[in-house]
Coordinates of C-alpha atoms in Angstrom, one line a residue:
M220 CA -51.5 -66.3 65.1
N221 CA -50.6 -66.4 61.4
T222 CA -53.6 -64.3 60.6
H223 CA -52.5 -61.7 63.1
D224 CA -49.0 -61.6 61.7
G225 CA -50.2 -61.3 58.1
G226 CA -52.6 -58.4 59.1
A227 CA -49.8 -56.6 60.8
D228 CA -47.5 -57.0 57.8
A229 CA -50.0 -55.8 55.2
P230 CA -49.9 -52.1 56.0
E231 CA -46.1 -52.2 55.9
A232 CA -46.2 -54.0 52.5
R233 CA -48.6 -51.4 51.1
E234 CA -46.5 -48.6 52.4
A235 CA -43.4 -50.2 50.8
G236 CA -45.3 -50.6 47.5
R237 CA -46.3 -46.9 47.5
S238 CA -42.7 -45.9 48.2
G239 CA -41.4 -48.0 45.3
E240 CA -44.0 -46.3 43.0
V241 CA -42.9 -42.9 44.1
D242 CA -39.2 -43.8 43.4
A243 CA -40.1 -45.2 40.0
V244 CA -42.1 -42.0 39.1
A245 CA -39.2 -39.9 40.3
D246 CA -36.7 -41.8 38.2
A247 CA -38.9 -41.8 35.0
P248 CA -37.9 -39.1 32.4
D249 CA -40.2 -36.2 32.0
A250 CA -42.4 -36.7 28.9
S251 CA -42.1 -33.0 28.0
E252 CA -38.3 -33.1 28.2
A253 CA -38.2 -36.3 26.1
S254 CA -40.2 -34.7 23.4
Q255 CA -37.9 -31.7 23.0
P256 CA -35.3 -31.9 20.3
A257 CA -31.6 -31.6 21.2
A258 CA -30.0 -28.2 20.9
P259 CA -28.4 -27.7 17.5
V260 CA -24.6 -27.6 17.4
E261 CA -23.3 -24.2 16.3
P262 CA -21.2 -24.6 13.1
R263 CA -17.6 -23.5 13.3
T264 CA -16.7 -20.4 11.4
G265 CA -13.5 -18.6 10.3
V266 CA -10.2 -20.4 10.8
A267 CA -11.8 -22.9 13.2
A268 CA -13.9 -24.2 10.3
L269 CA -10.7 -25.2 8.3
S270 CA -9.2 -28.6 8.5
L271 CA -6.0 -29.1 10.5
R272 CA -3.8 -28.9 7.4
Y273 CA -5.2 -25.5 6.3
R274 CA -5.1 -24.1 9.9
I275 CA -1.4 -24.9 10.0
G276 CA -1.0 -23.3 6.5
A277 CA -2.8 -20.2 7.7
A278 CA -0.6 -20.0 10.8
V279 CA 2.6 -20.3 8.7
A280 CA 1.4 -17.6 6.3
L281 CA 0.6 -15.3 9.2
A282 CA 4.0 -15.9 10.7
V283 CA 5.7 -15.1 7.4
V284 CA 3.7 -11.8 7.0
A285 CA 4.5 -10.8 10.6
A286 CA 8.2 -11.5 10.0
A287 CA 8.2 -9.5 6.7
V288 CA 6.5 -6.5 8.5
C289 CA 9.1 -6.7 11.3
V290 CA 12.0 -6.7 8.8
H291 CA 10.5 -3.8 6.8
L292 CA 10.0 -1.7 9.9
G293 CA 13.5 -2.5 11.1
M294 CA 14.9 -1.5 7.7
V295 CA 13.0 1.8 7.7
F296 CA 14.1 2.6 11.2
L297 CA 17.8 1.9 10.3
H298 CA 17.4 4.1 7.2
I299 CA 16.2 7.1 9.0
A300 CA 18.3 6.6 12.2
P301 CA 21.6 8.4 12.7
S302 CA 24.7 6.7 11.4
N303 CA 25.6 3.8 13.7
T304 CA 27.5 0.5 13.7
V305 CA 24.7 -1.5 12.0
T306 CA 24.1 1.1 9.2
K307 CA 27.9 1.3 8.6
A308 CA 28.2 -2.5 8.3
H309 CA 25.0 -3.1 6.4
G310 CA 24.3 0.2 4.7
K311 CA 24.2 -1.3 1.2
A312 CA 21.6 -4.0 2.1
I313 CA 19.5 -1.3 3.8
D314 CA 19.6 1.0 0.7
E315 CA 18.7 -1.9 -1.6
W316 CA 15.7 -2.6 0.5
I317 CA 14.5 1.0 0.8
Y318 CA 15.2 2.5 -2.6
P319 CA 13.3 3.5 -4.5
E320 CA 9.8 2.6 -3.3
F321 CA 10.2 3.1 0.5
E322 CA 12.5 6.2 0.7
Q323 CA 11.5 8.5 3.5
N324 CA 11.0 12.2 3.0
W325 CA 11.1 14.6 5.9
K326 CA 10.6 17.9 4.1
L327 CA 7.3 18.4 5.9
F328 CA 9.1 19.2 9.2
A329 CA 11.2 22.0 10.4
P330 CA 13.7 23.5 10.0
N331 CA 13.3 23.4 6.2
P332 CA 9.7 22.5 5.4
L333 CA 8.8 22.3 1.7
Q334 CA 7.2 25.6 0.6
Q335 CA 6.6 24.9 -3.0
N336 CA 4.0 23.1 -5.2
V337 CA 5.7 20.7 -7.6
A338 CA 3.8 19.2 -10.5
V339 CA 5.3 16.4 -12.7
Q340 CA 4.2 16.5 -16.3
V341 CA 5.0 14.3 -19.3
R342 CA 4.5 14.3 -23.0
A343 CA 5.2 11.6 -25.5
Q344 CA 6.2 10.9 -29.1
V345 CA 3.8 8.3 -30.4
R346 CA 4.0 5.9 -33.3
T347 CA 0.5 5.7 -34.7
A348 CA -1.3 2.6 -36.0
D349 CA -0.7 3.7 -39.7
G350 CA 3.0 4.0 -39.1
G351 CA 3.0 7.8 -38.7
S352 CA 4.3 9.8 -35.7
R353 CA 2.8 12.5 -33.6
E354 CA 3.7 14.4 -30.4
T355 CA 1.2 14.6 -27.6
G356 CA 0.6 17.6 -25.4
W357 CA 1.7 17.8 -21.8
Y358 CA -0.1 15.5 -19.3
D359 CA -0.2 16.9 -15.8
L360 CA 0.2 13.6 -13.8
S361 CA 0.3 15.4 -10.5
A362 CA -3.0 17.1 -11.2
Q363 CA -4.5 13.7 -12.1
D364 CA -3.4 12.3 -8.7
G365 CA -4.8 15.4 -7.0
R366 CA -8.2 14.9 -8.5
A367 CA -8.1 11.2 -7.5
I368 CA -7.3 12.1 -3.9
D369 CA -9.7 15.0 -3.6
G370 CA -12.8 13.9 -1.7
N371 CA -11.4 10.3 -1.3
L372 CA -11.5 9.2 2.3
L373 CA -9.1 6.3 1.6
P374 CA -6.7 7.3 -1.2
S375 CA -4.2 4.7 -2.2
H376 CA -0.5 5.0 -1.5
T377 CA 0.1 5.0 -5.2
Q378 CA -2.1 8.1 -5.8
Q379 CA -0.5 9.9 -2.9
N380 CA 3.2 9.1 -3.1
E381 CA 4.4 7.1 -6.1
L382 CA 4.9 9.9 -8.6
R383 CA 6.0 12.4 -5.9
R384 CA 8.6 10.1 -4.5
A385 CA 9.9 9.1 -7.9
W386 CA 10.5 12.7 -8.8
D387 CA 12.2 13.4 -5.4
F388 CA 14.4 10.3 -6.0
F389 CA 15.4 11.6 -9.5
T390 CA 16.3 15.2 -8.3
A391 CA 18.3 13.7 -5.3
T392 CA 20.5 11.7 -7.7
H393 CA 21.0 14.2 -10.5
D394 CA 22.7 17.6 -10.7
D395 CA 21.1 20.8 -12.1
D396 CA 22.1 19.7 -15.6
N397 CA 20.2 16.4 -15.2
R398 CA 23.4 14.4 -15.1
A399 CA 23.1 11.2 -13.1
S400 CA 25.4 10.7 -10.1
G401 CA 26.3 7.0 -9.9
V402 CA 24.2 3.8 -10.1
R403 CA 21.3 5.3 -8.1
G404 CA 20.9 8.0 -10.7
T405 CA 20.4 5.4 -13.5
L406 CA 17.9 3.6 -11.3
S407 CA 15.9 6.7 -10.6
E408 CA 15.7 7.5 -14.4
S409 CA 14.4 4.0 -15.1
Y410 CA 11.9 4.2 -12.2
L411 CA 10.5 7.5 -13.2
R412 CA 10.3 6.6 -16.9
R413 CA 8.4 3.3 -16.2
I414 CA 5.9 5.2 -14.0
V415 CA 5.1 7.9 -16.7
V416 CA 5.0 5.3 -19.5
L417 CA 2.5 3.2 -17.5
R418 CA 0.4 6.3 -16.8
L419 CA 0.4 7.2 -20.5
E420 CA -0.6 3.7 -21.5
R421 CA -3.5 3.7 -19.0
G422 CA -4.6 7.1 -20.3
G423 CA -4.7 5.9 -23.9
A424 CA -2.2 8.5 -25.0
A425 CA -1.0 6.3 -27.9
G426 CA -4.4 5.7 -29.3
A427 CA -5.8 2.5 -30.8
G428 CA -3.0 0.5 -32.3
G429 CA -0.3 3.1 -31.4
A430 CA 2.7 2.8 -29.2
V431 CA 4.8 5.3 -27.1
E432 CA 8.3 5.6 -28.6
R433 CA 9.8 8.4 -26.4
V434 CA 8.8 10.4 -23.4
Q435 CA 9.9 13.8 -21.9
V436 CA 9.3 14.7 -18.3
R437 CA 9.3 18.2 -16.8
S438 CA 8.4 19.7 -13.4
R439 CA 6.4 22.9 -12.8
T440 CA 7.3 24.5 -9.5
T441 CA 5.5 27.4 -7.9
N442 CA 6.2 28.9 -4.5
V443 CA 3.4 28.8 -2.0
A444 CA 2.0 32.3 -1.6
A445 CA 2.6 34.2 1.6
P446 CA -0.5 34.5 3.9
S447 CA -2.6 37.7 3.6
W448 CA -1.4 39.1 6.9
S449 CA 2.3 38.7 5.9
R450 CA 4.3 41.5 4.3
E451 CA 6.6 39.0 2.7
K452 CA 6.7 39.2 -1.1
I453 CA 7.1 35.9 -2.9
S454 CA 7.0 35.3 -6.6
T455 CA 4.4 32.7 -7.6
D456 CA 5.5 32.6 -11.2
P457 CA 6.1 28.9 -12.3
A458 CA 9.6 27.6 -12.9
Y459 CA 10.1 24.6 -15.2
R460 CA 12.8 21.9 -15.2
V461 CA 12.7 20.0 -18.5
L462 CA 14.4 16.7 -18.8
P463 CA 15.8 15.3 -22.1
W464 CA 13.8 12.9 -24.2
W465 CA 14.0 9.3 -23.1
R466 CA 13.6 6.4 -25.5
V467 CA 11.0 3.8 -24.4
S468 CA 12.0 0.1 -24.8
D469 CA 9.9 -2.2 -26.9
D470 CA 8.5 -4.0 -23.9
E471 CA 7.5 -0.7 -22.3
A472 CA 6.0 0.5 -25.6
R473 CA 3.8 -2.5 -25.8
G474 CA 2.5 -1.9 -22.3
G475 CA 4.8 -4.4 -20.7
V476 CA 5.5 -2.1 -17.7
Q477 CA 4.0 -3.5 -14.5

């Protein structure tokens, strides 16, 4: 009886054993998968690679730059906008922000587009290294800017506008006899003088060991010629506006203009 029961139970035990082996094999990790190395972790780049402190600093710097850009655009808009309550109440603050570097010029557009070529030129009285004095010829600064821009896909704002806007600022604040009108006239003289002195220093006008003592600025204006199909007759002879000699301060003479 016992033998019969044991024989009946044997196939079931063998079947259960095979089932357990199958489950164990199914649960065992694949040898090929175990031998493969773990995927490398991609390193962080850019701002994400910075520590928390530097990320906060970058965010603050970005916010400050964005705020400055918004303020500048707002000031420019108020400067060119028609007179309104804001400009009447804060006109002085707007002018102090805009002048002289950011003044806007609309002479390109109708009804009075600019139809002249204006070149700004300068010459200098130089103290030489041996204590002597000499006067340079005329430097055509506008022509220098034109050569720097010609063929340049990304000319700088300085090359395109600094000298031109400085001259426009001067003529807008002086009468035909070159007399300044108010505080802005004095500011425009200083601004223009600093630009031309810096350009002379960069060009080596004073020579080795020399220094620029005085400068004189003039403009050369010629009308744009009429097109070939037009019957309009326009004189293209140049007209000059010569300013008085300006004395250069010691700091400027030593190249201290920035």
